[in-house]
PDB file of C-alpha atoms in Angstrom:
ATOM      1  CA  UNK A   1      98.162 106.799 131.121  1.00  0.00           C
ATOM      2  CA  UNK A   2      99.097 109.813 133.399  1.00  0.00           C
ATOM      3  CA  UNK A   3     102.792 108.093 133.341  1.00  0.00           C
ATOM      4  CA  UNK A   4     103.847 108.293 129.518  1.00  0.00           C
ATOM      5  CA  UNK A   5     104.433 112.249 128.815  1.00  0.00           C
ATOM      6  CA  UNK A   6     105.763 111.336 125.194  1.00  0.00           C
ATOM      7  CA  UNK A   7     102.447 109.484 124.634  1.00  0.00           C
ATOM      8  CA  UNK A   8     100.254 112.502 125.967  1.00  0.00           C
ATOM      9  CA  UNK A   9     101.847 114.682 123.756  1.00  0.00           C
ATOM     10  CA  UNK A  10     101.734 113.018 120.840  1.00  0.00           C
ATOM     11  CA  UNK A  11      97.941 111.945 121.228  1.00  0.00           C
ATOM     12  CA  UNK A  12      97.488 115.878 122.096  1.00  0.00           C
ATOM     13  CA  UNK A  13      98.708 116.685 118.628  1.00  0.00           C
ATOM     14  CA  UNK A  14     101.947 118.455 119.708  1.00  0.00           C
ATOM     15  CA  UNK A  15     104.985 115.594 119.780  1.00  0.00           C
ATOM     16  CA  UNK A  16     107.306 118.491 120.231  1.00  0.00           C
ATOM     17  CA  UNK A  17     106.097 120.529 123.275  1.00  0.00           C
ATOM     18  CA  UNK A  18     107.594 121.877 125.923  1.00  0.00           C
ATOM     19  CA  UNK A  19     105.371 123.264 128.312  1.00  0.00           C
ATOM     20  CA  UNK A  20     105.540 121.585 131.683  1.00  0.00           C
ATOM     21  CA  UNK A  21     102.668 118.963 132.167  1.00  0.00           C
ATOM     22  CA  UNK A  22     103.309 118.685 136.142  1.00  0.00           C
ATOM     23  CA  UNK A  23     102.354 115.140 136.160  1.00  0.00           C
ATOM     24  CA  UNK A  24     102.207 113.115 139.447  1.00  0.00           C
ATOM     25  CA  UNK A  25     104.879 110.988 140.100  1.00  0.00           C
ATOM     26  CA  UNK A  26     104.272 106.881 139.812  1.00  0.00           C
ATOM     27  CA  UNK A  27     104.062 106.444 143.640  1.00  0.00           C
ATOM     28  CA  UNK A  28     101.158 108.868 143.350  1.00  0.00           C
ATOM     29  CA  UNK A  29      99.001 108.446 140.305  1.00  0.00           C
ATOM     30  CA  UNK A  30      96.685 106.192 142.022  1.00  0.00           C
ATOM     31  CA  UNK A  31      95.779 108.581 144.889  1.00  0.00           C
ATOM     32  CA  UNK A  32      94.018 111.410 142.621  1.00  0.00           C
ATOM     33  CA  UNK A  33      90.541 112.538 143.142  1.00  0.00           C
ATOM     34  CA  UNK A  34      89.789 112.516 139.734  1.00  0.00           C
ATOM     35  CA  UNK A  35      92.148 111.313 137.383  1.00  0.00           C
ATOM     36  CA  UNK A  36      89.922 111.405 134.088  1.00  0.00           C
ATOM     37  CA  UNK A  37      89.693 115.391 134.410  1.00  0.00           C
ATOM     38  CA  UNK A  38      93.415 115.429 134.961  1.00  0.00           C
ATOM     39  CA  UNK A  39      93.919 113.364 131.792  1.00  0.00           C
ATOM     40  CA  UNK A  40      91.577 116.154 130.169  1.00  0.00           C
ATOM     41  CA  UNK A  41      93.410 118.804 131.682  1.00  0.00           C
ATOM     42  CA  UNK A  42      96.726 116.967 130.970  1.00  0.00           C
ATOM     43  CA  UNK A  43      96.118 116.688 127.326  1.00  0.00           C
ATOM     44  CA  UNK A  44      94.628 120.116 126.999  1.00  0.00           C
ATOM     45  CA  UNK A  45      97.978 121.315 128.648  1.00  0.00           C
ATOM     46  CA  UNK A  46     100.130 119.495 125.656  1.00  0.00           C
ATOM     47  CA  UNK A  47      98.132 120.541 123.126  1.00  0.00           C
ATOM     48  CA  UNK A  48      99.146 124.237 123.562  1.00  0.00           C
ATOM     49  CA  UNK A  49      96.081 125.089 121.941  1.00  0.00           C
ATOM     50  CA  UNK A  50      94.770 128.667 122.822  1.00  0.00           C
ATOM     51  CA  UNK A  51      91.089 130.070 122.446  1.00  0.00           C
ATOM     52  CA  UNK A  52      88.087 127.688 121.308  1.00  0.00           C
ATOM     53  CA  UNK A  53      90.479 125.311 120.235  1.00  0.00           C
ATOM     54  CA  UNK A  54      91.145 123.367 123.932  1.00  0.00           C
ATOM     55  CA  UNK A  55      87.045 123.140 123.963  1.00  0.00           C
ATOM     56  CA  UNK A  56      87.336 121.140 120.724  1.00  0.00           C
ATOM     57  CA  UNK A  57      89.966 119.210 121.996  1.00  0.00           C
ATOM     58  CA  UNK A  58      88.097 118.140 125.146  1.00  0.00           C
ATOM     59  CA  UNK A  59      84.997 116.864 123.528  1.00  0.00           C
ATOM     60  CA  UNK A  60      87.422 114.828 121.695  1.00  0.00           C
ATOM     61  CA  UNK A  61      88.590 113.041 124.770  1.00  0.00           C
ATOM     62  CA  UNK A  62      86.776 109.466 125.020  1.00  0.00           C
ATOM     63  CA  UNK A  63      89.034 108.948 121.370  1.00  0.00           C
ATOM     64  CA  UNK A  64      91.989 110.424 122.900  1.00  0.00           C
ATOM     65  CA  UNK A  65      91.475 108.302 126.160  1.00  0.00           C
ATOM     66  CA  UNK A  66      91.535 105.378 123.735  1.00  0.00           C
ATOM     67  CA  UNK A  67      94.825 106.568 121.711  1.00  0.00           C
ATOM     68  CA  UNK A  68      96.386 106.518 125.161  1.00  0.00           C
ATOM     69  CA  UNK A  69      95.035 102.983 126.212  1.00  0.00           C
ATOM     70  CA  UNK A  70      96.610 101.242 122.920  1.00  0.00           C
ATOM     71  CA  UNK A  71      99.818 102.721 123.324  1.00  0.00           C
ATOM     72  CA  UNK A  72     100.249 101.505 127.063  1.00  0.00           C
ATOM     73  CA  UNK A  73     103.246  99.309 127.315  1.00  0.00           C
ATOM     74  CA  UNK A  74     102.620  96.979 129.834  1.00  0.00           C
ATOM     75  CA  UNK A  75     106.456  96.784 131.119  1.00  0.00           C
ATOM     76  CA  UNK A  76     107.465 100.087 131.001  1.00  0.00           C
ATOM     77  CA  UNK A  77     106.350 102.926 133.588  1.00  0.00           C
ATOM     78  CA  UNK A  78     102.508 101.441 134.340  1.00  0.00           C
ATOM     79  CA  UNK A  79     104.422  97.956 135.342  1.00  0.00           C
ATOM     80  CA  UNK A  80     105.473 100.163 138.932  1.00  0.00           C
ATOM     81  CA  UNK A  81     101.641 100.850 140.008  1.00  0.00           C
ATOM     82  CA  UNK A  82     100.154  98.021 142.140  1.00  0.00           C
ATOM     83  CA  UNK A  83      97.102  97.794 140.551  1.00  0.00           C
ATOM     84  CA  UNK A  84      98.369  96.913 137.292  1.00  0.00           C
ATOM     85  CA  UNK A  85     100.663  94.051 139.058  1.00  0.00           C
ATOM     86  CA  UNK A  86      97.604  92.858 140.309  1.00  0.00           C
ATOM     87  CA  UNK A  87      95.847  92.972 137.314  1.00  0.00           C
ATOM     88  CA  UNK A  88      98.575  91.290 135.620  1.00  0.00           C
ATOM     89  CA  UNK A  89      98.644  88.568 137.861  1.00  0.00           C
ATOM     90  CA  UNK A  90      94.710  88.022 137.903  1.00  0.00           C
ATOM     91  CA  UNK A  91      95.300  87.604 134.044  1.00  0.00           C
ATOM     92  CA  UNK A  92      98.196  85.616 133.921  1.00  0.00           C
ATOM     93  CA  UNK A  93      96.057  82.992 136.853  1.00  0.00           C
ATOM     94  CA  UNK A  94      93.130  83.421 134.326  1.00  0.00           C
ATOM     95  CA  UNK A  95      95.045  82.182 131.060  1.00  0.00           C
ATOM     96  CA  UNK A  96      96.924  79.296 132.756  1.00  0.00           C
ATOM     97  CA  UNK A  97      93.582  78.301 134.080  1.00  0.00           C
ATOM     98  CA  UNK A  98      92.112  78.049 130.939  1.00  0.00           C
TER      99      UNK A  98
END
């Protein structure tokens, strides 16, 4: 999810942002300590909200999480991480298998 920018900003309510996200590049997505919190952080970084606002934002963030997950597409930038080649091919083996 850390890999679509357009799709964090426009599930952080603010499609036309411009402040620098300073997300990690594909080769290094998988590495972070704790890449929920940087999702938070992420999204509370597109929202450009200022005061309370990023607080109510951030308790929003299981639905957000979710936005994210349904707009994944599975062959565009996610299709470079290894894990989600191997998760692709442990579901492609488990539908011709059944």
């Amino acid at each position: 999810m850390l890999l679509d920018e357009a799709g964090i900003r426009q599930v952080a309510e603010n499609p036309n942002g411009r402040m620098k996200l300073g997300l990690p590049k594909h080769t290094a997505v998988e590495n972070g300590a704790d890449p929920k919190r940087l999702l938070m952080d992420t999204l509370t970084i597109a929202s450009g909200y200022k005061g309370r606002r990023p607080a109510s934002l951030q308790k929003r963030f299981p639905h957000h999480r979710h936005k994210l997950l349904e707009r994944i597409d599975p062959y565009g930038p996610i299709s470079r991480l290894a894990s989600w080649k191997a998760f692709m091919d442990d579901l492609k083996a488990a539908i011709g298998a059944a």
